Amino acid sequence: MSRYPYKTIEKKWQQRWAENGLMHTDLSNADNKYYCLMMFPYPSGELHVGHGRNYIIGDALARLKMMQGCRVLAPMGWDAFGLPAENAALKEDIHPAVWTRENIKRMKEQFYRWGVVYDWPREIASCEPEYYRWTQWLFVQLYKHGLAYRKAASVNWCPSCQTVLANEQVIAGACERCGTEIVERFLEQWFFKITDFADALLDDLDTLQWWPERVVQMQRNWIDRSEGTDVDFLVTDSDGRLTCFTTRPDTIFGATFVVISPDHPLVDGLIGGSEREAEVRAFIDSERARKLSGDARNEPGKEGIFTGRHALNPLNGEEVPIYVAPYVLTEYGTGAIMAVPGHDQRDFEFAQTYDLPISEVIRPVTGKSTLPQAAYEGKGILVNSGRYDGMTSDEAFDKIAAWLEEKSLGKRTTNYRLRDWLVSRQRYWGAPIPMIHCGACGTVPVPERDLPVRLPDDVEFRPRGDGKSPLASSAKFLQVACPECGGKAERDTDTMDTFVDSSWYYLRYVSPNDNERAFTADTVGSWLPVDQYIGGVEHAILHLLYARFVTKFLHRIGMVPFKEPFARLFTQGMICKNGAKMSKSKGNVVSPDPIIDAFGADSMRLYILFAGPPERDTEWRDDSIEGCSRFINRVCRLYDSRKDFVNKSLNIQFDPTALEGAEKALLRKTHWAILKVRKDLEDTFHFNTAISATMELANEMSAFDPHARLEPGSVGAGVYAFAMDALVRLLAPMTPHVCEDLWERMGHKESVFRASMPQADEALTRAETITLVIQINSKIRAREEIPAGEPDEKLREIALANPRIQELLAGNPPKKVLVIQNKLVNVIV
Ligand code: ANZ
Ligand code: ZN
């Protein structure tokens, strides 16, 4: 089989696009703007085909939008600070900056070879002072608005590596690198007060209709708002009170004991001087040791100990014992709970172990209670609850909360699982925290005119071993005059979490060279929010939450006119090899280079876009790439074999309604394909089915019987040329090099990406299409527009490939598939 000369073609167009600045966009006009953003990568070195999916989808989308008449902004940059650079640098003995810049260079070359084109003059790298100057500026703004503060917090410390580790580097309580059990250390840390925005972050999720439901749900769970009440239990024989947070005040008559966390500040007061003091203290100490020893970190034990003290249940006046147990977390609610063993399973198990009374106070409205085998955790009707008997849980919640408030024994409260964001890192390769500690003035921000605080490149960047940042070793860095009193002061030596760098980068792209401010507000106002954000679902929580937080902050201080940074989000599925996520550490990566050498970048792109619905995981198959390559060769032949007359026939006018036979069929197929591609790519980016449609069109073109009619200038030639023109434009976003080349050979001077997508004449397709109704178990689940007259086998295939049906089947094979010709498919499961 003869192959089209992809090597020369690809090289030629990559060069041409770079020279002509295909994706370089003037932002002075924002009419019809389309900001297409791919999550900027960590410059880890080589990209494999798994990474390719993200960038190739994004590139195809940007090209498509251009052809749909949008002004497209498609920038790219580098999330370039972080631990891997430091680790690699330690191993290979080169400076992290050098390592990072080399990787950036290599990855840019890869993008270039894939035909993935960006607005490179807008490139940013978070490790460059021109960028991190503004990350530091953001820190100072947060500080000035009371949203950055310092407090002592525990960090993960590896006694063997003598360094602080990020949470992600702690695997089952041990150091990722040396396997030593990590311990907890208390250090002064900087935090951002993201909890101030908890409600806004939660409530505005409702406005994100174009985000995957899964991601919205993950954010919701992460913030996790609970409405409840604080209830005071008065400690007997003292004037102290224990405040407990509960989401179920309706169960309060069933509270038969109280439990506080081992770190609760009142523990000392409760047990001090009592006969049980030594025993309780021993328990608390052993708990603490266990917590530090790794294993128990995530799963606190179920043990507990009686303190010897009691408290009064405020509703029924009964005396209940106070226990200490680690299943009550220090950091959540008030660190103390009223235990209701009848209706909370953890309390139930605890009561069984320590032989504490279990009483039923909620009875289900319908169905049976799980008591006495297990706690009944649902809502219901109150029993054994005095004058609240007979009320529903919701009614009783309100009445009891009101009563507690009236008696000053409690109040309604809201709790969140979301914690403030710990941003200090005791590591070298990050943006220095722009704060100064002065003996006389306290903590003082670096004045904005003195930013950036440069990361010194002549310090020993190895961790020091004492929990301090390597920056503390540089006297030149450390010593500074206090900006307020001019006296001797010291710089903060920590660097920022790299998630701070990526929390605002999408704003910087619109004015990457602005030396006066972090971003040009006007341009940001007209070009943002980002229209389409594309990235991996692994960022569903942290990165997206932090970016939303920073946007909300900037909105609050009047710097951006929008509350949400990303209007639409698309999370692509992973490419797997042998069932596992492709990754260097698993040794199952497929390198794109040999594939490009053997088949060309367009074939690789087509393969990646064709490999199943883009939101779902898919398995890499070496053999399918050949099919993709064959298809492209076929498209070339469709042109080459008839090029003499295609070029001469492109502008032939004909009356579409007067066509018959093969000509009529080809014209219909062309319009059908145009319509199908547009619909498949709108909203859902189903490149796979769009490509199928172009394949069908190509089939029809091959079968088009030319003989008699294919005189240059004839109607038949005109129809064929029209189909060829459409095929090239439809495929251009997916396989840009070969299409750009065909386009040029068809006589066009301007890039195909400056041309428009072909328009379908719906009337012409309608006659030849039917609406296929697809049912599951005789219930209508989907409809699909398809060409009329397809055989049953094809209808069956179409029905099973329908995305909605696939979603509902969730991988379950159908029992039977009934087909009613030209109308309906019923999938029986
Ligand atoms: C009494 C009760 C009765 C509760 C009942 C539940 C069911 P969410 O929804 O996650 O906010 N709780 C409160 N603070 C706690 C802490 N620091 N550590 C562990 N558990 C804590 O959970 C709130 C519920 O979790 C609270 O409501 C409390 O138990 C427990 F039938 O109070 B509940
Ligand atoms: Zn001072």
Coordinates of N, CA and C in Angstrom, one line a residue, residues 654-742:
F654 N -25.5 23.5 -8.9 CA -26.5 22.6 -9.3 C -27.7 22.7 -8.4
D655 N -28.8 22.2 -8.9 CA -30.0 22.2 -8.1 C -30.1 20.9 -7.3
P656 N -29.9 21.0 -6.0 CA -29.8 19.7 -5.2 C -31.1 18.9 -5.3
T657 N -32.3 19.6 -5.5 CA -33.5 18.9 -5.5 C -33.7 18.1 -6.8
A658 N -32.9 18.5 -7.8 CA -33.1 17.8 -9.1 C -32.3 16.6 -9.3
L659 N -31.5 16.3 -8.2 CA -30.5 15.1 -8.4 C -31.3 13.8 -8.2
E660 N -30.6 12.8 -8.8 CA -31.2 11.4 -8.6 C -30.1 10.4 -8.4
G661 N -30.5 9.3 -8.0 CA -29.6 8.1 -7.9 C -28.4 8.4 -7.0
A662 N -27.2 8.0 -7.5 CA -26.0 8.0 -6.8 C -25.6 9.5 -6.4
E663 N -25.9 10.4 -7.3 CA -25.6 11.8 -7.0 C -26.4 12.3 -5.8
K664 N -27.7 11.9 -5.9 CA -28.6 12.3 -4.8 C -28.2 11.7 -3.5
A665 N -27.8 10.4 -3.5 CA -27.4 9.7 -2.3 C -26.1 10.3 -1.7
L666 N -25.2 10.7 -2.6 CA -23.9 11.2 -2.0 C -24.1 12.6 -1.4
L667 N -25.0 13.4 -2.1 CA -25.2 14.7 -1.5 C -25.9 14.6 -0.2
R668 N -26.8 13.7 -0.1 CA -27.5 13.5 1.2 C -26.5 13.0 2.3
K669 N -25.7 12.1 1.9 CA -24.8 11.6 2.9 C -23.9 12.7 3.4
T670 N -23.5 13.6 2.4 CA -22.6 14.7 2.8 C -23.3 15.6 3.8
H671 N -24.5 15.9 3.5 CA -25.2 16.8 4.5 C -25.4 16.1 5.8
W672 N -25.7 14.9 5.7 CA -25.9 14.1 7.0 C -24.6 14.1 7.8
A673 N -23.5 13.9 7.1 CA -22.2 13.8 7.9 C -21.9 15.2 8.5
I674 N -22.2 16.3 7.8 CA -22.0 17.6 8.3 C -22.8 17.8 9.6
L675 N -24.0 17.4 9.5 CA -24.9 17.6 10.6 C -24.5 16.8 11.8
K676 N -24.1 15.6 11.5 CA -23.7 14.6 12.6 C -22.5 15.1 13.3
V677 N -21.5 15.5 12.5 CA -20.2 16.0 13.1 C -20.5 17.2 14.0
R678 N -21.3 18.1 13.5 CA -21.6 19.3 14.3 C -22.3 18.9 15.6
K679 N -23.3 18.0 15.5 CA -24.0 17.6 16.8 C -23.1 16.8 17.7
D680 N -22.3 16.0 17.2 CA -21.5 15.1 18.1 C -20.4 16.0 18.8
L681 N -20.0 17.0 18.1 CA -18.9 17.8 18.8 C -19.4 18.9 19.7
E682 N -20.7 19.2 19.5 CA -21.3 20.2 20.4 C -21.4 19.7 21.8
D683 N -21.0 20.4 22.8 CA -21.3 20.0 24.2 C -20.5 18.8 24.6
T684 N -20.6 17.7 23.9 CA -20.1 16.4 24.4 C -18.7 16.0 23.9
F685 N -18.3 16.7 22.8 CA -17.0 16.3 22.2 C -16.8 14.9 21.9
H686 N -17.9 14.3 21.3 CA -17.8 12.9 20.9 C -17.1 12.8 19.5
F687 N -15.8 13.0 19.6 CA -15.0 12.9 18.3 C -15.1 11.6 17.7
N688 N -15.2 10.5 18.6 CA -15.3 9.2 18.1 C -16.4 9.0 17.1
T689 N -17.6 9.4 17.4 CA -18.7 9.2 16.5 C -18.7 10.2 15.4
A690 N -18.1 11.3 15.6 CA -18.0 12.3 14.5 C -17.1 11.7 13.4
I691 N -16.0 11.0 13.9 CA -15.0 10.4 12.9 C -15.7 9.3 12.2
S692 N -16.6 8.5 12.9 CA -17.3 7.5 12.2 C -18.1 8.0 11.1
A693 N -18.7 9.2 11.3 CA -19.6 9.8 10.3 C -18.7 10.2 9.0
T694 N -17.5 10.7 9.3 CA -16.7 11.0 8.1 C -16.2 9.7 7.4
M695 N -16.1 8.6 8.2 CA -15.7 7.4 7.5 C -16.9 6.9 6.6
E696 N -18.1 7.1 7.1 CA -19.2 6.7 6.3 C -19.3 7.5 5.0
L697 N -19.0 8.8 5.2 CA -19.0 9.7 4.0 C -18.0 9.2 3.0
A698 N -16.8 8.9 3.5 CA -15.7 8.4 2.6 C -16.1 7.1 1.9
N699 N -16.8 6.2 2.6 CA -17.3 5.0 2.0 C -18.2 5.4 0.8
E700 N -19.1 6.3 1.0 CA -20.1 6.7 0.0 C -19.4 7.3 -1.2
M701 N -18.3 8.0 -0.9 CA -17.5 8.6 -2.0 C -16.8 7.6 -2.8
S702 N -16.3 6.6 -2.1 CA -15.6 5.5 -2.9 C -16.6 4.7 -3.8
A703 N -17.8 4.6 -3.3 CA -18.7 3.8 -4.0 C -19.4 4.6 -5.1
F704 N -19.2 5.9 -5.1 CA -19.9 6.8 -6.0 C -19.4 6.4 -7.4
D705 N -20.4 6.0 -8.2 CA -20.0 5.5 -9.6 C -19.8 6.6 -10.5
P706 N -18.6 6.8 -10.9 CA -18.2 8.0 -11.6 C -18.4 7.9 -13.1
H707 N -18.3 6.7 -13.7 CA -17.9 6.6 -15.1 C -18.5 7.7 -16.0
A708 N -19.7 7.6 -16.4 CA -20.2 8.4 -17.4 C -20.2 9.9 -17.0
R709 N -20.5 10.2 -15.8 CA -20.8 11.5 -15.4 C -19.6 12.4 -15.0
L710 N -18.5 11.7 -14.8 CA -17.4 12.5 -14.2 C -16.6 13.3 -15.2
E711 N -17.3 14.0 -16.0 CA -16.6 15.0 -16.8 C -16.4 16.2 -16.0
P712 N -15.2 16.9 -16.2 CA -15.0 18.1 -15.4 C -16.2 19.0 -15.8
G713 N -16.7 19.7 -14.8 CA -17.8 20.6 -15.1 C -19.2 20.0 -15.1
S714 N -19.3 18.7 -15.0 CA -20.6 18.0 -14.9 C -21.2 18.1 -13.5
V715 N -22.5 17.9 -13.4 CA -23.1 17.9 -12.1 C -22.5 16.8 -11.2
G716 N -22.3 15.6 -11.7 CA -21.7 14.6 -10.9 C -20.4 15.0 -10.3
A717 N -19.6 15.6 -11.1 CA -18.3 16.1 -10.6 C -18.5 17.2 -9.5
G718 N -19.5 18.0 -9.7 CA -19.8 19.0 -8.8 C -20.2 18.4 -7.4
V719 N -21.0 17.4 -7.4 CA -21.4 16.7 -6.2 C -20.2 16.1 -5.5
Y720 N -19.4 15.4 -6.3 CA -18.2 14.8 -5.7 C -17.3 15.8 -5.1
A721 N -17.1 16.9 -5.8 CA -16.2 17.9 -5.3 C -16.7 18.6 -4.0
F722 N -18.0 18.7 -4.0 CA -18.7 19.2 -2.8 C -18.5 18.3 -1.6
A723 N -18.6 17.0 -1.8 CA -18.3 16.0 -0.8 C -16.9 16.1 -0.3
M724 N -16.0 16.2 -1.3 CA -14.5 16.2 -1.0 C -14.2 17.4 -0.1
D725 N -14.8 18.5 -0.5 CA -14.6 19.8 0.2 C -15.1 19.7 1.7
A726 N -16.2 19.1 1.8 CA -16.8 18.9 3.2 C -16.0 17.9 4.0
L727 N -15.5 16.9 3.4 CA -14.8 15.9 4.1 C -13.5 16.5 4.7
V728 N -12.8 17.3 3.9 CA -11.6 17.9 4.3 C -11.8 18.8 5.5
R729 N -12.8 19.6 5.4 CA -13.1 20.6 6.5 C -13.5 19.9 7.7
L730 N -14.4 18.8 7.6 CA -14.8 18.2 8.8 C -13.7 17.5 9.5
L731 N -12.7 17.0 8.7 CA -11.6 16.3 9.4 C -10.5 17.2 9.9
A732 N -10.5 18.4 9.4 CA -9.4 19.3 9.6 C -9.0 19.4 11.1
P733 N -10.0 19.6 12.0 CA -9.6 19.8 13.4 C -8.9 18.5 14.0
M734 N -9.3 17.4 13.5 CA -8.8 16.1 14.0 C -7.4 15.8 13.4
T735 N -7.4 15.8 12.1 CA -6.1 15.5 11.4 C -5.7 16.8 10.6
P736 N -5.1 17.7 11.3 CA -4.9 19.0 10.7 C -3.9 19.1 9.6
H737 N -2.8 18.3 9.7 CA -1.8 18.5 8.7 C -2.2 18.0 7.3
V738 N -2.8 16.8 7.2 CA -3.1 16.3 5.9 C -4.3 17.1 5.4
C739 N -5.2 17.6 6.2 CA -6.3 18.3 5.6 C -5.9 19.7 5.2
E740 N -5.0 20.3 5.9 CA -4.4 21.6 5.5 C -3.8 21.4 4.1
D741 N -3.1 20.3 4.0 CA -2.4 20.1 2.7 C -3.3 19.9 1.6
L742 N -4.4 19.0 1.8 CA -5.4 18.8 0.8 C -6.1 20.1 0.4

